[in-house]
Coordinates of C-alpha atoms and ligand atoms in Angstrom, one line a residue:
X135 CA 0.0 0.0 0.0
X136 CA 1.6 3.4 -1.1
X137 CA -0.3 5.6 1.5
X138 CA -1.4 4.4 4.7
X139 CA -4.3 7.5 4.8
X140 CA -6.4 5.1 1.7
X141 CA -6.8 1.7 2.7
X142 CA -7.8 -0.6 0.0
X143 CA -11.6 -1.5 0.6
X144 CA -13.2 -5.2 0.7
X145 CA -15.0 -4.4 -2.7
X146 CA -11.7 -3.4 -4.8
X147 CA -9.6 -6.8 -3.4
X148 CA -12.5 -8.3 -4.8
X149 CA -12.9 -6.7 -7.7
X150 CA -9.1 -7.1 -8.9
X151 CA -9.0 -10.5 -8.1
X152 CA -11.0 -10.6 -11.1
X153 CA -8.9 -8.8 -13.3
X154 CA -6.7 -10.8 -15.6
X155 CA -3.1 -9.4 -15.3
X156 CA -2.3 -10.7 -18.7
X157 CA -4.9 -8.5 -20.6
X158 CA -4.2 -5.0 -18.8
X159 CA -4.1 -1.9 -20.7
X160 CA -0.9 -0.9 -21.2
X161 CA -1.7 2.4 -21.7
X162 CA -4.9 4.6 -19.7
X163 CA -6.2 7.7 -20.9
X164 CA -8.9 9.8 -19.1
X165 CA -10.8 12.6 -20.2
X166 CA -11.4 13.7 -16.3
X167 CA -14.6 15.4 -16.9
X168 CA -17.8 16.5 -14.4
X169 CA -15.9 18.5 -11.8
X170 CA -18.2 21.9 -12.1
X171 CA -21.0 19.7 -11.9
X172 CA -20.1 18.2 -8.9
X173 CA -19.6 21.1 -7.1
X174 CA -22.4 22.9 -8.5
X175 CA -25.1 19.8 -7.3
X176 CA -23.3 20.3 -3.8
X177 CA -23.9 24.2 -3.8
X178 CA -20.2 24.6 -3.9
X179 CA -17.7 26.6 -5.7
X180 CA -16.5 25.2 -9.3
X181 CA -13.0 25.1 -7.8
X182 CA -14.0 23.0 -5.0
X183 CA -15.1 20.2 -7.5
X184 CA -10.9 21.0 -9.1
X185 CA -9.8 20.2 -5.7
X186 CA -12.1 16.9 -4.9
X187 CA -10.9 16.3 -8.8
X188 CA -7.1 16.2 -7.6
X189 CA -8.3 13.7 -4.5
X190 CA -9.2 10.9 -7.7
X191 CA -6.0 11.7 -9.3
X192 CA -4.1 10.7 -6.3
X193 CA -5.9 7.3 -6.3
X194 CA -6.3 6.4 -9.8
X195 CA -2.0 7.5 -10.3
X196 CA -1.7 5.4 -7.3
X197 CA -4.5 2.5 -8.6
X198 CA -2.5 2.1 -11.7
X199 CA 1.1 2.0 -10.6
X200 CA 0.0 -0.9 -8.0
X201 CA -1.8 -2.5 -10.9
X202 CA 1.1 -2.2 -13.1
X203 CA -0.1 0.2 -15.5
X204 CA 2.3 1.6 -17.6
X205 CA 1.2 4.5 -19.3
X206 CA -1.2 6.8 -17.6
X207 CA -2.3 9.8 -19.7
X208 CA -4.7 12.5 -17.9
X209 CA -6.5 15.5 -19.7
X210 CA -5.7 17.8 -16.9
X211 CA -6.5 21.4 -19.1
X212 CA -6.8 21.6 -22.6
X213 CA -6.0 24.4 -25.6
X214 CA -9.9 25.5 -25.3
X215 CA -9.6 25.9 -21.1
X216 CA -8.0 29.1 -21.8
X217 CA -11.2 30.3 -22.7
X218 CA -12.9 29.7 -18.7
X219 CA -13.2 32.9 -16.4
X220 CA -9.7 33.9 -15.7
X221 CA -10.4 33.3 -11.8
X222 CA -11.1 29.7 -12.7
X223 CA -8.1 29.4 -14.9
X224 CA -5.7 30.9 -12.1
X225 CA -7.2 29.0 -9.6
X226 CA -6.8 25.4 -11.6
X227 CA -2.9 26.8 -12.5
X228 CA -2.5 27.3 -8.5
X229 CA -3.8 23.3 -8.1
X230 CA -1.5 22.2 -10.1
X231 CA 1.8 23.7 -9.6
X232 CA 0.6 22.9 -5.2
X233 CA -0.1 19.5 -7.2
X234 CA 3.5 19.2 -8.5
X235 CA 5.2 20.4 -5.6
X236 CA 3.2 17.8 -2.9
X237 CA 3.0 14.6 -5.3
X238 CA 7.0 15.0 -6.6
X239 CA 8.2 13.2 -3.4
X240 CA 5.3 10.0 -3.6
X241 CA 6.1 10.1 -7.7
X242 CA 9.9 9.3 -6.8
X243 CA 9.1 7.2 -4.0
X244 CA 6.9 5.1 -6.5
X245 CA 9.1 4.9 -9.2
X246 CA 6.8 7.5 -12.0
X247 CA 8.3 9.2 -14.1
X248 CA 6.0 12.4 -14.9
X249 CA 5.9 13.6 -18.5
X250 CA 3.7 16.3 -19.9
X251 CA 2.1 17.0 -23.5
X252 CA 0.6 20.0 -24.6
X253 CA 1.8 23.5 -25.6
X254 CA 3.7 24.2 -22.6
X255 CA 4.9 27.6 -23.3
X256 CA 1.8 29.4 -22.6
X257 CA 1.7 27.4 -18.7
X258 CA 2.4 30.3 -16.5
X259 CA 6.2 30.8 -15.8
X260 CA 5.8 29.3 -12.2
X261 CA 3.8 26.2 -13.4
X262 CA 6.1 25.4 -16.2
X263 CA 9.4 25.8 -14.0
X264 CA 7.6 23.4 -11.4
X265 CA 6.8 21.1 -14.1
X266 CA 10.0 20.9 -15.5
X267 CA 11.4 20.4 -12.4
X268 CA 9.8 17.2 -11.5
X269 CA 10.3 16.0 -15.2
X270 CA 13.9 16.5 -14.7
X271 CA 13.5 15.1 -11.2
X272 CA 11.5 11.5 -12.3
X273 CA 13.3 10.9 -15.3
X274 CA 15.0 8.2 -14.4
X275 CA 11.7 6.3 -13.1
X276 CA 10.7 3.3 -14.9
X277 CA 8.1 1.4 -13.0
X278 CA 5.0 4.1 -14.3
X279 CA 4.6 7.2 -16.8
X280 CA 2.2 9.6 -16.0
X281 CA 1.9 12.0 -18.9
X282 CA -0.5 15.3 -18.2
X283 CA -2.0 16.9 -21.1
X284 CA -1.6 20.7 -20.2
X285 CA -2.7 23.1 -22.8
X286 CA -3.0 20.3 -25.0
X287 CA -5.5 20.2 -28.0
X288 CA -5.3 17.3 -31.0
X289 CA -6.0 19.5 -33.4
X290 CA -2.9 21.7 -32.7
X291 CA -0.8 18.7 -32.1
X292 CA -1.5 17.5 -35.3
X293 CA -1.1 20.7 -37.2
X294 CA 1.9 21.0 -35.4
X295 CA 3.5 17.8 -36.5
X296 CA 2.8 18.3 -40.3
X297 CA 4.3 21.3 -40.1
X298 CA 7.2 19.7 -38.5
X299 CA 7.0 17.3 -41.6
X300 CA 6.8 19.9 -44.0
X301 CA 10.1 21.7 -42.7
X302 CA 11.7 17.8 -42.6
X303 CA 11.1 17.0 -46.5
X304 CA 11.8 21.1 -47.4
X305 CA 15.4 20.6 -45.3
X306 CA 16.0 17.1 -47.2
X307 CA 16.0 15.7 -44.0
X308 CA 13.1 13.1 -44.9
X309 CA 11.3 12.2 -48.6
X310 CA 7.5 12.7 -49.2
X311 CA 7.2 8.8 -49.9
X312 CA 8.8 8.0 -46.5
X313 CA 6.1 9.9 -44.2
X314 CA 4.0 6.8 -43.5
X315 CA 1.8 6.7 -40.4
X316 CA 4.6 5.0 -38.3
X317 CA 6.1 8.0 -39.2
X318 CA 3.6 10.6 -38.5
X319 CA 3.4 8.9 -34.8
X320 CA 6.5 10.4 -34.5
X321 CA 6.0 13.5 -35.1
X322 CA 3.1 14.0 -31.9
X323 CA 4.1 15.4 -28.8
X324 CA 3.3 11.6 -27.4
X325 CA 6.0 10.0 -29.3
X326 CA 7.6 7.2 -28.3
X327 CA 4.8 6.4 -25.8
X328 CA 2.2 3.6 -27.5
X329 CA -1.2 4.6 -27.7
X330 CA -3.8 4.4 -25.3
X331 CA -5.2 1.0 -25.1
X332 CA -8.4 2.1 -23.2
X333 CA -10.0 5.6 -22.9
X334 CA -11.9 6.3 -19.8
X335 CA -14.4 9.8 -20.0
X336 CA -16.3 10.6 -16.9
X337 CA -19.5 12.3 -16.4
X338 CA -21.1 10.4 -19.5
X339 CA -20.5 13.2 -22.1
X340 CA -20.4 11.3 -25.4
X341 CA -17.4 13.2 -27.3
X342 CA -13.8 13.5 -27.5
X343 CA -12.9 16.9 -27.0
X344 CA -10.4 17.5 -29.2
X345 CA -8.3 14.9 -26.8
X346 CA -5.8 12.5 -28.9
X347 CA -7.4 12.5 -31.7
X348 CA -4.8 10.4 -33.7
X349 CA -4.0 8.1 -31.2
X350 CA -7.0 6.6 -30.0
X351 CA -7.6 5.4 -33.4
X352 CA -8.3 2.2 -32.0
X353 CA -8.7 2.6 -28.3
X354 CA -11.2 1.1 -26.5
X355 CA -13.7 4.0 -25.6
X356 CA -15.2 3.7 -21.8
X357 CA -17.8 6.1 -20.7
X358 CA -19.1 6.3 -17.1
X359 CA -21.9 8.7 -15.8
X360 CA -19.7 9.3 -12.8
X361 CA -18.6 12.6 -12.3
X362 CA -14.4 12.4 -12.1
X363 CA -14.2 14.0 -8.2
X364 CA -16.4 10.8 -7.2
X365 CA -14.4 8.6 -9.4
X366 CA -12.8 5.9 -7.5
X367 CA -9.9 3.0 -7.9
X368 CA -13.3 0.6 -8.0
X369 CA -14.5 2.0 -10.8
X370 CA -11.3 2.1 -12.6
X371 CA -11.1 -1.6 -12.0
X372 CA -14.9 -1.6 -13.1
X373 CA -13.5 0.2 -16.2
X374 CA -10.7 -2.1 -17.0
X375 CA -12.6 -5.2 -16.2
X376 CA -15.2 -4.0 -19.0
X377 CA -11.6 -3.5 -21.1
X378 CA -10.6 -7.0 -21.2
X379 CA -14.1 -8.7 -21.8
X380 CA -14.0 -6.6 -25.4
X381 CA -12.2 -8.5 -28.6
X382 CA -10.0 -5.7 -30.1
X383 CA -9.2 -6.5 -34.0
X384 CA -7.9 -3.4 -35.4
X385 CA -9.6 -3.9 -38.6
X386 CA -9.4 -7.6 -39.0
X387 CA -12.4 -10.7 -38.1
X388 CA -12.7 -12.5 -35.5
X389 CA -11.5 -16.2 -36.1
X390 CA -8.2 -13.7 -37.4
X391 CA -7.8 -12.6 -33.9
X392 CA -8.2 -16.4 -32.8
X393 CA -5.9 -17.4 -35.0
X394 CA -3.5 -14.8 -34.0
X395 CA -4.1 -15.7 -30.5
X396 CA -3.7 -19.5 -31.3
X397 CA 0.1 -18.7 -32.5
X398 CA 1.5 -17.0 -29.6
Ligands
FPP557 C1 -13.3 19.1 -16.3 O1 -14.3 19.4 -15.4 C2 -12.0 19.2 -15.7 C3 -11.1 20.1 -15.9 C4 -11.2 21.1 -17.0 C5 -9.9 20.1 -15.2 C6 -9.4 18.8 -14.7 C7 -8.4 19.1 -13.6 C8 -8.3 18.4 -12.5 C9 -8.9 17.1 -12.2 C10 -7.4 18.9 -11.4 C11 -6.0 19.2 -11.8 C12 -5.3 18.1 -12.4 C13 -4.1 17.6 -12.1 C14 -3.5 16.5 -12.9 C15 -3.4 18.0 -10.9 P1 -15.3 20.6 -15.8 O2 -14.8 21.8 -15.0 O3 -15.3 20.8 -17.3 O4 -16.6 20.1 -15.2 P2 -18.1 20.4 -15.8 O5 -18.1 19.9 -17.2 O6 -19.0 19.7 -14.9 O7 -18.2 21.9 -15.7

């Protein structure tokens, strides 16, 4: 147990005794949406709901290293959260650089290394420096990564990256014929990391929001009507248990995949 404050309850030894180690996601990504709403149903500040919001994070970061995850990827404030009332944008900055500074200690004590995606440059100068700092300060930690998308948006990722390409081929760095998809993986800010296996969205909203577009090509997609402060290591198990009872064929049939199985 990584914290002695958050016993594991009765229902979640029971519930991961169920889950087949040999079939877990090797990469997570969560959309962690709902936390307005949660304070707003409990008459209560928006920022309240950030701050139960950072409570889950600690125990699905901490869920997932125990489980062996190896790639957790959280949506923590995209391109379009610039947009929010400046308070609310200040105020989620503040959590996360208090986020940083607490959780650097437990990330090194648990072996995860901390990555982040996004356009970074516009974090404000305190965040960023924090950010870096524990970067710098996990990067030799191999047993998790936890990758936050700060100021991230797919669309600009993407844009980004062919322009990237398009400055390779005009430098005669690269030919046109070589940029395959393989390629083009490369190019996004999540290269080398694989891409998510599973995709978890709180709060039941049926969209992607402009979240890895690319990469969750064929990701398993998981919604849950929970909003994310309430959102608990059971229902991440819940979540991956519901992961491992799907067939995934990336394009090919079914007695393909058995065959495929069959061989291994
Ligand atoms: C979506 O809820 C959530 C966010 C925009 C921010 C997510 C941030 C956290 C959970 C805390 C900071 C994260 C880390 C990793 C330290 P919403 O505000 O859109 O909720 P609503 O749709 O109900 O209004």
């Amino acid at each position: 147990m990584m914290r002695e404050d958050n016993k594991k309850s009765l229902a979640s030894q029971e519930l991961l005794e169920r889950v087949d180690p040999a079939k877990l996601p090797r990469h997570i990504a969560i959309i962690m949406d709902g936390n307005g709403r949660w304070a707003k149903n409990k008459l209560l500040n928006r920022i309240k709901g950030h701050e139960k919001g950072i409570d889950a994070v600690r125990d699905v970061v901490e869920a997932c290293r125990e489980m062996g995850i190896q790639y957790l990827t959280l949506y923590a404030f995209s391109v379009e959260n610039w947009r929010r009332p400046a308070s609310e944008v200040n105020a989620l900055m503040q959590l996360l650089r208090n986020y940083l500074l607490k959780e650097r200690d437990n990330l090194l004590k648990n072996e995860i290394r901390l990555s982040a995606i996004g356009d970074l440059d516009r974090l404000p100068e305190s965040v960023r420096k924090t950010l870096f700092q524990v970067i710098g300060d996990t990067a030799h930690c191999e047993k998790m990564t936890l990758i936050l998308a700060l100021s991230y948006g797919s669309r600009w990722e993407i844009v980004r990256a062919a322009l990237r390409i398009a400055r390779d081929i005009a430098a005669g760095k690269m030919r046109e014929e070589e940029v395959t998809p393989e390629v083009f993986s490369g190019y996004l800010t999540t290269a080398p990391v694989p891409d998510p296996d599973l995709l978890i969205r709180t709060s039941g909203e049926l969209r992607l929001s402009n979240f890895l577009l690319w990469q969750l090509a064929y990701t398993e997609l998981y919604i849950t009507p929970t909003l994310w402060p309430d959102f608990t290591r059971e229902d991440l198990i819940e979540a991956i248990l519901d992961y491992q009872k799907r067939e995934r064929r990336f394009g090919m049939t079914s007695d393909q995949i058995s065959e495929l199985h069959a061989k291994r």
